[in-house]
mmCIF file of C-alpha atoms in Angstrom:
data_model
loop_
_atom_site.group_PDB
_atom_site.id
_atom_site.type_symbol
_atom_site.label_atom_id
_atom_site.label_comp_id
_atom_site.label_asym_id
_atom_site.label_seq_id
_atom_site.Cartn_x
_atom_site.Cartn_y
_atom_site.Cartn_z
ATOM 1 C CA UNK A 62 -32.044 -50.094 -60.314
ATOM 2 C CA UNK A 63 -33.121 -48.388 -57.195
ATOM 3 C CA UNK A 64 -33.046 -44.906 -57.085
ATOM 4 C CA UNK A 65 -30.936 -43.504 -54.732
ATOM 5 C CA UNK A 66 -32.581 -41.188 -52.051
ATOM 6 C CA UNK A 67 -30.551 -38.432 -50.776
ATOM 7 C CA UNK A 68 -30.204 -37.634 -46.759
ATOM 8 C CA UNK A 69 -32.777 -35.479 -45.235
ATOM 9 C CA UNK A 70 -31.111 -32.608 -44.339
ATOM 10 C CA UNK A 71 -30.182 -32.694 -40.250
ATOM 11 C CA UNK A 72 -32.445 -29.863 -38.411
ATOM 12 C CA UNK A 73 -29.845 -27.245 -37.711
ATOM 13 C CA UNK A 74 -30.340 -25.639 -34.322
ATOM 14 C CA UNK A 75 -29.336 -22.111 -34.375
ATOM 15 C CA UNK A 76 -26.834 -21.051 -31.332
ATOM 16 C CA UNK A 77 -28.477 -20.096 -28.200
ATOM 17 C CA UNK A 78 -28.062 -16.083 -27.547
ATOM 18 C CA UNK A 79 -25.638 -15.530 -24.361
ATOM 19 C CA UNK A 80 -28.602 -14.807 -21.857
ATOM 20 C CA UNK A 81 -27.557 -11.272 -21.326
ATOM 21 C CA UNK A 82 -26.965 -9.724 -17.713
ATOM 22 C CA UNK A 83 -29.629 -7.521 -16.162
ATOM 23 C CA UNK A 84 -26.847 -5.543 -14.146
ATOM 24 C CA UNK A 85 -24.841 -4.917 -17.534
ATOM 25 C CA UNK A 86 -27.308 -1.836 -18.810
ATOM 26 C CA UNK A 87 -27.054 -0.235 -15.125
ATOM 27 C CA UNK A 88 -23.064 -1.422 -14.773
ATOM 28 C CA UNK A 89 -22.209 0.977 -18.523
ATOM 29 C CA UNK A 90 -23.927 3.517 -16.495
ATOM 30 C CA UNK A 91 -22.268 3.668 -13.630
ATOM 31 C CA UNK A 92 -18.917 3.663 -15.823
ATOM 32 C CA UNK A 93 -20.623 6.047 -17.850
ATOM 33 C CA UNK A 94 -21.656 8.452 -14.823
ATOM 34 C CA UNK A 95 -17.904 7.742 -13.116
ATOM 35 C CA UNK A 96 -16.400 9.350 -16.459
ATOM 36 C CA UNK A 97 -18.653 12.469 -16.412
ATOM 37 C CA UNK A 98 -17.400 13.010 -12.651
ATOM 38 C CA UNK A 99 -21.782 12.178 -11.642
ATOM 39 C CA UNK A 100 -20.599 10.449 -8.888
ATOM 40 C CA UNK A 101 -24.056 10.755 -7.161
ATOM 41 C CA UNK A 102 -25.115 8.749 -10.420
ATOM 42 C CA UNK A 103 -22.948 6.122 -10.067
ATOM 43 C CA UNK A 104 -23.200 4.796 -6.558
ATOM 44 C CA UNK A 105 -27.262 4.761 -7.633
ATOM 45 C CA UNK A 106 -26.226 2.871 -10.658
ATOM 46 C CA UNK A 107 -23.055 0.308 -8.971
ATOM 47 C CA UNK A 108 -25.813 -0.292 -5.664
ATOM 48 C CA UNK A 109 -28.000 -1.723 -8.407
ATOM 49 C CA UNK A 110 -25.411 -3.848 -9.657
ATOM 50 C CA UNK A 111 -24.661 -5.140 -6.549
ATOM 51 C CA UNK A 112 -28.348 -6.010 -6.388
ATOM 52 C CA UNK A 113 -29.000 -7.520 -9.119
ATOM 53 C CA UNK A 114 -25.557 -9.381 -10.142
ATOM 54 C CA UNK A 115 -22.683 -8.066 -8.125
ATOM 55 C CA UNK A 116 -18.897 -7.978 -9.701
ATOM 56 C CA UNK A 117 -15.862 -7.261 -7.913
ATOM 57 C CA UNK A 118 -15.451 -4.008 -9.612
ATOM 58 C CA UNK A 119 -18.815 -3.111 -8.743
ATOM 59 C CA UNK A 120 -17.954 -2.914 -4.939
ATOM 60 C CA UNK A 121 -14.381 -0.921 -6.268
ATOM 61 C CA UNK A 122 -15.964 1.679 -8.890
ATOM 62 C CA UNK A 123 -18.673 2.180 -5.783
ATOM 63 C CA UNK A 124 -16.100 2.942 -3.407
ATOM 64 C CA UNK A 125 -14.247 4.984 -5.409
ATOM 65 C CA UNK A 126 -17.575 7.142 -6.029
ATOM 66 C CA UNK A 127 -18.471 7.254 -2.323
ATOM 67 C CA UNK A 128 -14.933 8.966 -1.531
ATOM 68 C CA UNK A 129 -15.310 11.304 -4.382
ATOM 69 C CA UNK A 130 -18.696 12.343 -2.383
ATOM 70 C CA UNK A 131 -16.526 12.267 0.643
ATOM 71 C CA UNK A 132 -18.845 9.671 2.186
ATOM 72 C CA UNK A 133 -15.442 7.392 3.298
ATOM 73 C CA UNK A 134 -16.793 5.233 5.296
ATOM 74 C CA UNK A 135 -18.609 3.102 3.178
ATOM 75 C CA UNK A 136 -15.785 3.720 0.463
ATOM 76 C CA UNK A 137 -13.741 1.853 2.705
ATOM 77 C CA UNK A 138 -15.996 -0.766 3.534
ATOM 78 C CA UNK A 139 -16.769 -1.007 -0.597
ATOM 79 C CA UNK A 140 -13.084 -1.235 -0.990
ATOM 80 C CA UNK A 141 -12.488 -3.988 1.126
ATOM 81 C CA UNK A 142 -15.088 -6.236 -0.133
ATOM 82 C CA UNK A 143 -13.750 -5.443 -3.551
ATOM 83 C CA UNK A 144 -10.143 -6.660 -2.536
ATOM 84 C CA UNK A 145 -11.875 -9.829 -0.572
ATOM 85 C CA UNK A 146 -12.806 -11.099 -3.476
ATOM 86 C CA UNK A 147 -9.382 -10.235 -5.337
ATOM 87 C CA UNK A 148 -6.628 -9.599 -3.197
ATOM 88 C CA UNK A 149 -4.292 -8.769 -5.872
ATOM 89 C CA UNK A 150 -6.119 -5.590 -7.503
ATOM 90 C CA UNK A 151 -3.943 -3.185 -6.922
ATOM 91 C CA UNK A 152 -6.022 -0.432 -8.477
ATOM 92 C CA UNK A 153 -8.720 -0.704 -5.675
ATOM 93 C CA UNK A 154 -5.602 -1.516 -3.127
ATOM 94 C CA UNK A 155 -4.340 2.031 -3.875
ATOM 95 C CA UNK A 156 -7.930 3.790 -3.802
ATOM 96 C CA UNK A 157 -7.968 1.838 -0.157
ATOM 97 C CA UNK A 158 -4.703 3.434 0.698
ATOM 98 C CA UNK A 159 -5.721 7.081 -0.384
ATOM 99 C CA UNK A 160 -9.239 6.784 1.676
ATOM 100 C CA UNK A 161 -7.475 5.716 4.716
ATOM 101 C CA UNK A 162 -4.992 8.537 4.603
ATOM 102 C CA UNK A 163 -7.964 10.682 4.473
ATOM 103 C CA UNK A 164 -9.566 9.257 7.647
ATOM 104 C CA UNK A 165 -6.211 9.363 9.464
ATOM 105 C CA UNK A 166 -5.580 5.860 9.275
ATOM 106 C CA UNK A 167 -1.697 6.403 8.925
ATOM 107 C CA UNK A 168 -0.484 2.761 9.409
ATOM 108 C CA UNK A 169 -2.966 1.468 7.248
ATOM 109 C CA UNK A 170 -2.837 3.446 4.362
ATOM 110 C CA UNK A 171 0.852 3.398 4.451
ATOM 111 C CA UNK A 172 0.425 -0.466 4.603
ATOM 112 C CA UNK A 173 -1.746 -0.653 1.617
ATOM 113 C CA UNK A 174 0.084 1.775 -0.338
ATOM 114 C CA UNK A 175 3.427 -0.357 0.051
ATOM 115 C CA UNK A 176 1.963 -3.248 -1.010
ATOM 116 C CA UNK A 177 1.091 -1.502 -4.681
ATOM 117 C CA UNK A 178 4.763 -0.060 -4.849
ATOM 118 C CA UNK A 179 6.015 -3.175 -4.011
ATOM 119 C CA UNK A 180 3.702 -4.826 -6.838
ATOM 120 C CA UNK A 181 4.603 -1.440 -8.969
ATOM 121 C CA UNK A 182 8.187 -0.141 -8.051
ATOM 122 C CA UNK A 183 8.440 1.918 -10.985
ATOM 123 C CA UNK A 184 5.543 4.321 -9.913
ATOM 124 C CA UNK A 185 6.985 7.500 -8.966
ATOM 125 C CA UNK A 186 3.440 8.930 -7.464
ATOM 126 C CA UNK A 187 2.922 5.951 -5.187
ATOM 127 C CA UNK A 188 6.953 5.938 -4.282
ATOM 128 C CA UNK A 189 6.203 9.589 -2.851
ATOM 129 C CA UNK A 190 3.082 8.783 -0.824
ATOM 130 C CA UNK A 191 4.995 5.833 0.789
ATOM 131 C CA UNK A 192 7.512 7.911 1.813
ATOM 132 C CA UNK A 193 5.655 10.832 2.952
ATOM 133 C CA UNK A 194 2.920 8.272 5.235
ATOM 134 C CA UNK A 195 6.051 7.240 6.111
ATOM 135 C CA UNK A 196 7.175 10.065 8.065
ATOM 136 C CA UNK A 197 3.663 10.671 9.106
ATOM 137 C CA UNK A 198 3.791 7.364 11.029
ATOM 138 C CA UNK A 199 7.158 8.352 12.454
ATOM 139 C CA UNK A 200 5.837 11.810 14.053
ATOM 140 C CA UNK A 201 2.575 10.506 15.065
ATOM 141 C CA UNK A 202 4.584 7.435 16.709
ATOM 142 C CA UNK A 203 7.048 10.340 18.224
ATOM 143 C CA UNK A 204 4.492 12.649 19.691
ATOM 144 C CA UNK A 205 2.456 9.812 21.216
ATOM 145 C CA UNK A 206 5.330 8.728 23.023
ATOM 146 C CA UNK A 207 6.279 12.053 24.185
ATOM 147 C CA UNK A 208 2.695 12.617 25.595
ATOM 148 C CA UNK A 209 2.513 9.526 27.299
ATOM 149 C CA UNK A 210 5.987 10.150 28.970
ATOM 150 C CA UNK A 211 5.089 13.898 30.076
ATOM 151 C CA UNK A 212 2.049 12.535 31.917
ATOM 152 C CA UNK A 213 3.631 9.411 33.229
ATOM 153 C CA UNK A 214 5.551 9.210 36.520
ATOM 154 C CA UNK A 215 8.613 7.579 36.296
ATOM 155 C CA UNK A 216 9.603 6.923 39.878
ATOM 156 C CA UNK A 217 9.468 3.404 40.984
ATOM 157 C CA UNK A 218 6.958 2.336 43.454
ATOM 158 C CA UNK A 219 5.794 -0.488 44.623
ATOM 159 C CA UNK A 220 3.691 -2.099 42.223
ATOM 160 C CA UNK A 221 4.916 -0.806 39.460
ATOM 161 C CA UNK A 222 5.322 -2.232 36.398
ATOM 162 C CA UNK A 223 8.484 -1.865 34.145
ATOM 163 C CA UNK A 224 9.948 -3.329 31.320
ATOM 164 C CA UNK A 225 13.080 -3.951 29.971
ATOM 165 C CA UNK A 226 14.193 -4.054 26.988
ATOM 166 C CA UNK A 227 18.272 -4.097 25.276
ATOM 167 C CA UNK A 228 20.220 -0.532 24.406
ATOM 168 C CA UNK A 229 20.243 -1.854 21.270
ATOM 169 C CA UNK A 230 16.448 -1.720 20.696
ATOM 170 C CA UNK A 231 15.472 1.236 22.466
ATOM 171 C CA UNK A 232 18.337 2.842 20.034
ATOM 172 C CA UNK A 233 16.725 2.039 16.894
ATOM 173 C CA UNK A 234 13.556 3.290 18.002
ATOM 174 C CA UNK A 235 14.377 6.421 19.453
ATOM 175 C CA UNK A 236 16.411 6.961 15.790
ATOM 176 C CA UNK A 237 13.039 5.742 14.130
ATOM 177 C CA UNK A 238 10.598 8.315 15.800
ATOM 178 C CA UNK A 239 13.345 10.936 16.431
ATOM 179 C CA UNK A 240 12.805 11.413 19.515
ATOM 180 C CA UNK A 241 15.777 13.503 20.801
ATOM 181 C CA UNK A 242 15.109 15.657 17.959
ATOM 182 C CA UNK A 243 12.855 19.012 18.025
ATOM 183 C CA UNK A 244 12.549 20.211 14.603
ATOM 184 C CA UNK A 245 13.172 17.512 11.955
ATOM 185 C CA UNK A 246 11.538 16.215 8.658
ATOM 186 C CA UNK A 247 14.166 13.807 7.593
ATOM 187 C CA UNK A 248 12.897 10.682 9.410
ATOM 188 C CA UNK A 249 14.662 7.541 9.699
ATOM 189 C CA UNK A 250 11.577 5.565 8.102
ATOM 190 C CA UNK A 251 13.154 1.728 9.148
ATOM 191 C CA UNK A 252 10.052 1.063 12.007
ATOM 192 C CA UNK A 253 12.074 -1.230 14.096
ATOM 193 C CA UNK A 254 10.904 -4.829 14.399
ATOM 194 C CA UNK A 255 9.210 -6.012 17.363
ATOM 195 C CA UNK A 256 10.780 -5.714 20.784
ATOM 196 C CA UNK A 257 13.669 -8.787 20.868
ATOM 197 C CA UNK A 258 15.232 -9.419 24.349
ATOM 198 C CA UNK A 259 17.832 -12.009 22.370
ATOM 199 C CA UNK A 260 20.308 -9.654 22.905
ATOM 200 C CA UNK A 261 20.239 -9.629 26.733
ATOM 201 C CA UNK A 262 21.086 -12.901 27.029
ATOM 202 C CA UNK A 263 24.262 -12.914 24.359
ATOM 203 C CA UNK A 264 25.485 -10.026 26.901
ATOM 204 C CA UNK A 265 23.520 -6.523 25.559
ATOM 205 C CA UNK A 266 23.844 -3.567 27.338
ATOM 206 C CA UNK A 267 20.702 -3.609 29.660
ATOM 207 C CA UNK A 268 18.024 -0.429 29.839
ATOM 208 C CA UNK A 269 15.205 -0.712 31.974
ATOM 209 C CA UNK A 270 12.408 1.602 30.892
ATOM 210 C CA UNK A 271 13.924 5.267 32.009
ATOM 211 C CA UNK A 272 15.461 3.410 35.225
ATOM 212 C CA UNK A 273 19.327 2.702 36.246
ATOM 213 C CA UNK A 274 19.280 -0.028 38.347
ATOM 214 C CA UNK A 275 20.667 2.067 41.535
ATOM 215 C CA UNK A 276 17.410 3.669 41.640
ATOM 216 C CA UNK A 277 15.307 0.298 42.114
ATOM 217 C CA UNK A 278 13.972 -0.205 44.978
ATOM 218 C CA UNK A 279 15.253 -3.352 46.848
ATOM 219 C CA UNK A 280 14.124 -6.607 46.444
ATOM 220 C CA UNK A 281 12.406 -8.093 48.962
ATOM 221 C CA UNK A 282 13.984 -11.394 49.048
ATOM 222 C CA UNK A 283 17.472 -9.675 49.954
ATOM 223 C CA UNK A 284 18.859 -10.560 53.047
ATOM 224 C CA UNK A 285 18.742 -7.064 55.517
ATOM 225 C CA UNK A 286 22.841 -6.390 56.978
#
């Protein structure tokens, strides 16, 4: 009877160690640094991140640490690479906003911001900044206007150039930017969509740019009496 040889045992290969990242010791760091308010720290830590492995939160956590230095610039610019590669963070969308409203970039914060209440109705902080970049837009938009029209002539001349637009338009956006009114903060914040002649030709009330149309000069095809 033949003796029965058991198996040689299969060489077991033990499981390969996850090769670990060389930006993970300098990316705790930055975190790290963020947390302890080192902000200097942490855009030394993040730029090395960035060098050696970059992340999308990398470029955010950066930014954010630039505008706490007040350099906002480049925590704009590290914000919008961040949201680039993930348009849908909303965290770095509302650091974005808050930067811009810092450099005076009214529309665009206010553009960025609405886009995280929209994706967060329920926040009461970002509900507030919406409304108050809001009425930001709508004074800035009012005294631009109102400087333009002090320094602008508005007698027709030849070559001129004037356009019209319906009552119904120019209504809305003198409501929008308040512009018969002196002294108030209750804005209408609806920005009215852009100008639409469709109602001129369904029989609108005409306006032509400060004009009434006794005051035009004659057209040179009309026939002299």
């Amino acid at each position: 009877m033949a003796s029965s040889s058991s198996p040689e045992p299969a060489d077991v290969i033990p499981p390969r160690r996850k090769k670990r990242s060389k930006a993970e010791v300098p990316r705790k760091n930055g975190i790290k640094s963020l947390q302890k308010n080192d902000s200097q720290a942490a855009v030394t830590y993040f730029s090395e991140c960035i060098t050696l492995s970059p992340r999308q939160k990398d470029f955010s956590n950066r930014g954010f640490a630039f505008y706490q230095l007040g350099n906002l610039a480049s925590a704009q610019d590290d914000c919008s690479t961040a949201l680039e590669m993930d348009p849908n963070d909303t965290k770095t969308l509302a650091r974005r906003g808050m930067i811009r409203k810092e450099l005076g970039h009214i529309s665009e914060s206010l553009s960025d911001l609405s886009q995280v209440l929209k994706a967060h109705p329920d926040d009461e902080t970002t509900r507030q900044l919406v409304s108050h970049m809001s009425n930001l837009r709508a004074k800035y938009e009012r005294d631009q206007i109102r400087t333009l029209m002090d320094a602008t002539d508005c007698t027709p001349s030849p070559g001129s150039v004037w356009y019209l637009v319906s009552q119904r338009w120019w209504t809305s956006w003198k409501s929008f930017v308040q512009y018969d009114e002196d002294n108030s903060d209750d804005l209408n914040t609806d920005v009215p969509r852009e100008i639409d002649n469709t109602n001129l030709i369904i029989g609108d009330e005409l306006f032509l740019d400060f004009v009434s149309p006794s005051s035009l000069p004659p057209s040179s095809s009309s026939s002299s009496s």
